[in-house]
Coordinates of C-alpha atoms in Angstrom, one line a residue:
Chain E
M1 CA -2.9 19.5 -30.2
S2 CA -4.3 19.7 -33.2
A3 CA -3.0 16.6 -34.7
P4 CA 0.5 17.3 -36.3
T5 CA 0.2 15.0 -39.3
M6 CA 0.2 15.5 -42.2
N7 CA -3.0 16.5 -44.7
A8 CA -4.1 12.9 -45.5
N9 CA -5.6 15.3 -49.2
A10 CA -2.5 17.4 -48.7
I11 CA -0.8 13.8 -49.6
T12 CA -2.4 13.3 -53.8
A13 CA 0.8 13.1 -57.0
D14 CA 0.1 16.2 -58.7
A15 CA 0.9 18.4 -55.1
P16 CA 3.4 19.8 -53.7
V17 CA 3.9 17.7 -49.3
Q18 CA 3.6 19.9 -46.8
F19 CA 5.1 19.3 -43.5
Y20 CA 3.0 23.3 -42.2
D21 CA 0.6 23.8 -40.7
L22 CA -1.4 25.8 -43.2
D23 CA -4.8 25.5 -41.4
E24 CA -6.3 28.7 -39.4
H25 CA -6.8 27.1 -35.8
A26 CA -9.8 28.5 -33.4
H27 CA -7.8 30.0 -30.1
P28 CA -10.6 30.8 -27.6
E29 CA -8.9 32.4 -24.8
G30 CA -7.9 30.0 -21.9
H31 CA -8.0 26.7 -24.6
S32 CA -4.9 25.7 -23.6
T33 CA -5.0 27.1 -19.4
M34 CA -5.6 23.4 -17.7
L35 CA -2.4 22.5 -19.6
G36 CA 0.2 24.2 -19.1
F37 CA -0.3 25.0 -14.8
W38 CA -0.6 21.3 -15.2
I39 CA 2.6 21.0 -17.0
Y40 CA 4.0 24.3 -14.3
L41 CA 2.9 22.0 -11.8
M42 CA 5.4 19.1 -13.0
S43 CA 8.1 21.8 -12.1
D44 CA 7.9 22.4 -8.9
C45 CA 6.8 18.7 -8.4
L46 CA 10.8 18.1 -9.9
I47 CA 11.8 21.5 -7.1
F48 CA 9.6 19.7 -4.5
A49 CA 12.1 15.9 -6.0
I50 CA 15.2 17.9 -5.9
L51 CA 15.2 18.7 -2.1
F52 CA 13.3 15.5 -1.3
A53 CA 17.0 14.5 -2.8
C54 CA 19.2 16.2 -0.3
Y55 CA 16.9 15.5 2.5
A56 CA 17.4 11.8 1.8
V57 CA 21.0 12.4 1.7
L58 CA 22.0 15.3 4.2
G59 CA 19.2 13.7 6.4
G60 CA 21.1 11.6 8.7
S61 CA 24.0 14.6 9.2
Y62 CA 23.0 15.5 12.8
A63 CA 27.4 16.8 12.9
A64 CA 26.1 15.4 17.0
G65 CA 23.5 17.9 17.3
P66 CA 19.5 16.9 18.0
A67 CA 17.6 13.3 15.5
P68 CA 14.5 13.4 14.0
K69 CA 13.5 11.2 17.0
D70 CA 14.7 14.2 19.3
L71 CA 12.8 17.0 17.9
F72 CA 9.4 15.7 15.6
D73 CA 5.6 15.8 18.2
L74 CA 3.9 13.2 16.6
K75 CA 0.8 14.7 16.9
L76 CA 1.6 17.9 15.9
I77 CA 2.0 16.5 13.2
A78 CA -1.2 14.6 12.9
L79 CA -3.0 17.3 13.7
N80 CA -1.8 19.2 10.4
T81 CA -2.2 16.3 8.6
A82 CA -5.9 17.4 8.9
M83 CA -5.9 20.4 8.5
L84 CA -4.4 20.3 4.8
L85 CA -7.7 17.3 4.2
F86 CA -10.2 18.8 5.4
S87 CA -9.2 21.8 3.5
S88 CA -8.4 19.7 0.7
I89 CA -12.0 18.6 1.1
T90 CA -14.0 21.6 1.7
Y91 CA -12.0 23.2 -1.6
G92 CA -13.3 19.5 -3.1
F93 CA -17.1 21.1 -2.0
A94 CA -15.9 24.8 -3.9
V95 CA -15.9 23.5 -7.1
L96 CA -19.5 21.7 -7.1
Q97 CA -20.9 24.7 -5.3
M98 CA -18.9 26.6 -8.7
Q99 CA -20.8 23.3 -10.9
Q100 CA -24.0 24.3 -10.3
G101 CA -23.6 28.2 -10.3
K102 CA -23.6 29.1 -7.2
V103 CA -21.7 32.0 -5.8
K104 CA -21.9 32.8 -2.6
G105 CA -20.7 28.8 -1.9
V106 CA -17.7 29.0 -4.0
Q107 CA -16.8 31.7 -2.4
I108 CA -18.0 30.4 1.9
W109 CA -16.6 27.5 1.1
L110 CA -12.6 28.9 -0.6
A111 CA -13.0 31.0 2.5
V112 CA -13.3 27.4 4.7
T113 CA -10.3 26.8 2.3
A114 CA -8.8 29.3 3.5
L115 CA -9.2 29.0 7.6
F116 CA -7.7 25.5 7.1
G117 CA -4.9 27.1 5.1
L118 CA -4.1 29.2 8.0
A119 CA -3.9 26.8 10.0
F120 CA -1.8 24.4 9.1
L121 CA 0.5 27.4 8.0
G122 CA 0.1 28.3 12.0
I123 CA 0.7 24.8 12.8
E124 CA 3.8 25.3 11.2
L125 CA 5.4 28.1 11.8
Y126 CA 4.6 27.5 15.6
E127 CA 6.6 23.8 15.3
F128 CA 9.6 26.0 13.4
H129 CA 9.2 28.7 16.7
H130 CA 9.9 25.4 19.3
L131 CA 12.2 24.1 16.8
I132 CA 14.5 28.0 17.0
E133 CA 14.0 28.2 21.2
I134 CA 15.8 25.1 22.0
G135 CA 18.5 25.8 19.5
A136 CA 17.7 23.8 17.2
T137 CA 18.0 26.1 14.0
P138 CA 18.8 25.7 10.5
Q139 CA 22.3 26.0 11.3
R140 CA 22.9 23.6 13.6
S141 CA 23.3 20.5 10.9
A142 CA 23.0 19.2 7.3
F143 CA 19.9 17.5 8.2
L144 CA 18.1 20.9 10.4
S145 CA 19.4 22.8 6.6
S146 CA 16.9 20.3 4.6
F147 CA 14.4 19.7 6.5
F148 CA 14.2 23.9 6.9
T149 CA 14.4 24.0 3.8
L150 CA 12.1 21.0 1.9
V151 CA 8.9 21.9 4.9
G152 CA 10.2 25.2 4.7
T153 CA 9.2 25.8 0.8
H154 CA 6.0 23.3 1.2
G155 CA 5.0 26.4 3.3
L156 CA 5.7 29.2 1.4
H157 CA 4.1 27.7 -1.1
V158 CA 0.7 27.2 1.0
T159 CA 1.3 31.0 1.9
F160 CA 1.4 32.4 -1.6
G161 CA -1.5 29.6 -1.8
I162 CA -3.8 31.0 0.6
I163 CA -3.0 35.0 -0.8
W164 CA -3.8 33.2 -4.5
L165 CA -6.8 31.6 -2.4
V166 CA -8.6 35.9 -1.4
T167 CA -7.6 37.5 -4.5
L168 CA -10.4 35.5 -6.6
M169 CA -12.8 35.6 -3.9
F170 CA -13.0 39.4 -4.5
Q171 CA -12.1 38.2 -8.5
L172 CA -15.4 36.1 -7.9
S173 CA -17.3 39.4 -6.0
K174 CA -16.4 41.8 -8.6
H175 CA -16.7 38.6 -11.6
G176 CA -19.5 36.4 -10.4
L177 CA -18.5 33.0 -11.9
I178 CA -17.6 34.7 -15.7
A179 CA -15.7 31.9 -17.8
A180 CA -12.2 33.3 -17.0
N181 CA -13.3 33.0 -13.2
K182 CA -14.2 29.7 -13.2
R183 CA -10.4 28.6 -14.7
R184 CA -9.4 30.4 -12.2
V185 CA -11.0 28.5 -9.5
M186 CA -9.9 25.1 -10.8
C187 CA -5.9 26.0 -11.4
L188 CA -6.2 27.0 -7.8
S189 CA -7.7 23.6 -7.0
M190 CA -5.5 22.0 -8.7
F191 CA -2.9 24.0 -7.0
W192 CA -4.4 22.9 -3.7
H193 CA -4.3 19.0 -3.6
F194 CA -0.7 19.3 -5.7
L195 CA 0.5 20.4 -2.3
D196 CA -1.9 18.0 -0.4
V197 CA 0.2 16.1 -2.6
V198 CA 3.3 16.8 -1.6
W199 CA 2.3 16.7 2.2
I200 CA 1.7 13.1 1.3
G201 CA 5.7 12.6 0.8
V202 CA 6.1 15.2 3.4
F203 CA 5.0 13.7 6.5
T204 CA 6.0 10.0 5.7
F205 CA 9.0 10.8 4.6
V206 CA 10.1 13.9 6.7
Y207 CA 8.1 13.2 10.4
L208 CA 7.1 9.3 9.9
M209 CA 10.6 8.1 8.8
G210 CA 12.7 10.5 10.5
V211 CA 11.2 9.5 13.1
L212 CA 11.1 5.3 13.0
R213 CA 15.2 6.1 12.1
Chain X
M1 CA -7.8 17.3 -30.4
S2 CA -9.1 15.7 -32.9
R3 CA -8.4 14.6 -37.1
D4 CA -11.4 17.0 -38.2
P5 CA -9.4 20.5 -38.6
H6 CA -13.3 21.6 -37.8
A7 CA -13.9 20.0 -34.9
A8 CA -12.5 23.0 -32.8
A9 CA -14.1 25.7 -35.0
H10 CA -17.7 24.1 -34.4
A11 CA -16.2 23.8 -30.2
H12 CA -16.0 27.2 -30.2
E13 CA -18.7 27.7 -31.2
G14 CA -20.2 26.3 -27.2
P15 CA -21.0 28.7 -24.6
H16 CA -18.3 26.2 -22.6
E17 CA -15.6 26.3 -25.0
I18 CA -13.0 25.3 -21.9
E19 CA -12.6 21.4 -20.7
M20 CA -12.8 20.9 -17.2
P21 CA -12.5 18.4 -15.4
H22 CA -16.1 17.0 -14.2
A23 CA -15.6 16.8 -10.1
S24 CA -18.6 14.8 -8.2
M25 CA -19.3 15.1 -4.9
R26 CA -18.6 11.4 -4.7
D27 CA -15.7 11.2 -6.1
Y28 CA -14.9 13.9 -3.1
V29 CA -16.1 11.6 -0.3
I30 CA -14.8 8.7 -1.9
G31 CA -10.8 10.4 -2.4
F32 CA -11.7 12.1 1.6
V33 CA -12.5 8.6 3.2
L34 CA -9.9 7.1 1.6
S35 CA -7.5 9.2 2.6
V36 CA -8.3 9.9 5.7
I37 CA -7.2 6.1 6.8
L38 CA -4.9 6.6 4.8
T39 CA -3.1 8.8 6.4
A40 CA -4.6 7.2 10.0
I41 CA -3.1 3.9 9.4
P42 CA 0.8 4.8 8.9
F43 CA 0.8 7.6 12.3
W44 CA -0.5 4.8 14.0
L45 CA 1.3 2.3 13.7
V46 CA 4.2 4.2 13.7
M47 CA 3.0 6.5 17.0
T48 CA 2.5 2.6 19.0
M49 CA 4.5 1.0 17.1
P50 CA 3.3 -2.6 17.5
L51 CA 5.6 -3.8 14.4
S52 CA 9.1 -3.7 13.5
A53 CA 10.9 -0.7 12.3
G54 CA 11.8 -1.6 9.0
A55 CA 7.8 -3.7 8.4
T56 CA 6.8 -0.2 9.2
G57 CA 8.8 2.1 7.2
A58 CA 8.1 -0.7 3.8
I59 CA 4.2 -0.8 5.1
I60 CA 4.4 3.5 5.2
M61 CA 5.9 4.4 2.1
G62 CA 3.4 1.9 0.4
F63 CA 0.8 3.8 2.2
A64 CA 1.9 6.9 0.8
V65 CA 2.3 6.1 -3.0
V66 CA -1.2 4.4 -3.0
Q67 CA -2.5 8.2 -1.3
I68 CA -1.1 10.1 -3.5
V69 CA -2.5 7.5 -6.9
V70 CA -5.9 8.2 -4.1
H71 CA -6.0 11.9 -4.3
M72 CA -4.1 12.3 -8.1
I73 CA -7.8 10.3 -8.9
F74 CA -10.9 11.8 -6.3
F75 CA -9.1 14.9 -6.1
L76 CA -6.9 16.2 -8.6
H77 CA -9.8 14.6 -12.4
M78 CA -7.0 13.0 -13.4
T79 CA -7.3 10.2 -16.2
P80 CA -6.2 9.1 -19.4
K81 CA -7.5 10.8 -21.3
A82 CA -7.9 14.0 -19.5
E83 CA -6.2 17.3 -22.2
G84 CA -5.7 14.6 -25.0
G85 CA -3.6 12.6 -23.0
W86 CA -1.1 14.6 -22.2
S87 CA -1.1 15.5 -19.1
L88 CA -0.7 12.3 -18.0
T89 CA 1.7 12.1 -20.3
S90 CA 3.8 14.8 -18.8
L91 CA 3.2 14.0 -15.6
I92 CA 4.6 9.8 -16.2
F93 CA 7.7 12.0 -18.0
T94 CA 8.3 13.7 -14.4
V95 CA 8.0 11.0 -12.4
I96 CA 10.9 9.1 -15.1
V97 CA 12.5 11.6 -14.2
V98 CA 11.9 12.2 -10.1
V99 CA 12.6 8.4 -9.5
I100 CA 17.2 8.6 -11.4
M101 CA 16.9 11.8 -9.5
L102 CA 16.3 10.2 -6.5
A103 CA 17.3 6.8 -6.8
G104 CA 20.6 8.4 -8.6
S105 CA 21.0 10.5 -5.9
L106 CA 21.0 7.7 -2.6
W107 CA 23.1 5.6 -5.1
V108 CA 26.1 8.5 -5.8
M109 CA 26.0 9.7 -1.9
H110 CA 25.9 6.9 -0.4
H111 CA 28.8 4.7 -2.3
L112 CA 30.5 8.6 -2.0
N113 CA 30.7 8.1 2.5
T114 CA 31.2 3.9 2.5
N115 CA 34.3 4.5 0.0
M116 CA 35.3 8.0 1.0
M117 CA 38.5 7.7 3.3
P118 CA 38.4 7.6 7.0
M119 CA 38.1 11.9 7.8
P120 CA 41.0 12.6 10.9
H121 CA 38.1 13.6 14.0
E122 CA 39.2 16.3 16.4
P123 CA 37.1 15.9 19.5
T124 CA 37.3 19.6 19.9
S125 CA 35.4 21.0 17.2
Q126 CA 33.5 18.0 16.5
T127 CA 32.3 17.5 20.3
V128 CA 32.1 21.4 21.5
G129 CA 28.7 22.7 21.3
T130 CA 26.4 19.9 20.6
T131 CA 22.4 20.8 21.7
T132 CA 21.6 17.8 23.1
G133 CA 21.4 18.0 26.2
Q134 CA 19.3 21.4 25.9
V135 CA 16.5 19.0 23.8
P136 CA 13.4 17.4 26.2

């Protein structure tokens, strides 16, 4: 990121023009982790965009099977959305505790975040179980295939987020708030809030628009 | 990040060499309250249906876009200056790709559907096995 432009001092009459960078740069450990993780999230965003596009194209193909109106219980989805939103602000509290250097506070708020995440997953699995039980399986229609793929991929991301949360709590109890752990807390913060952003798209586009259709 | 090659070396000497966004309680509370409002209104509109389906659809899509921006600013701490502008650059690039892909897929597939020759229906395989009867 250090300016890739030519060194202005090098361009004089006698010195040869150099197009490559000879300066030694300091590369502290993890100095590019935040940007790199952000770019990973952008690539994850593309995965979700493809699944949203699939759902947009196939979401109306019911194959004479059930439509969103018959299947979705908006009260359950509202509860699910609330769980994810609460988990977002509790993660924010964990970051605030980290800025004040309180390990215990970070761990407590991470644990609360994990509980909200588990509640979200539990409600989602209950919904999936109910759908499969009444015959609305992924094999039933193109609409249901794309629905389960999109919502299931989001649920898998939340699952891995919770595994990461637990891992981070162990790392914090072992090493405390060292620079590497602070970096991990901030990366998981991005990941967790990113999942909430994707969920905004899911509940609006899949559930609310589905019931309207 | 700086044009001066020595600036990076100086930054390295500090105890906190890694640039991290600074979060504040105010940001999180504002973001949370806005998110609750921007989530509750769409759910209320769809569950009680005080408006027509078309207007409701347009409003909830608008609310979703606003809420995504709220999350980006207050939870993900996006600023044009974060990471020397590279976070925002990669975000804009991703948004462009996503818009092209979504709009293009919908456009192409819509035309494929409308221009498709009518298929001869085979009533036996189309209607048998429906689950609509079992669904509440």
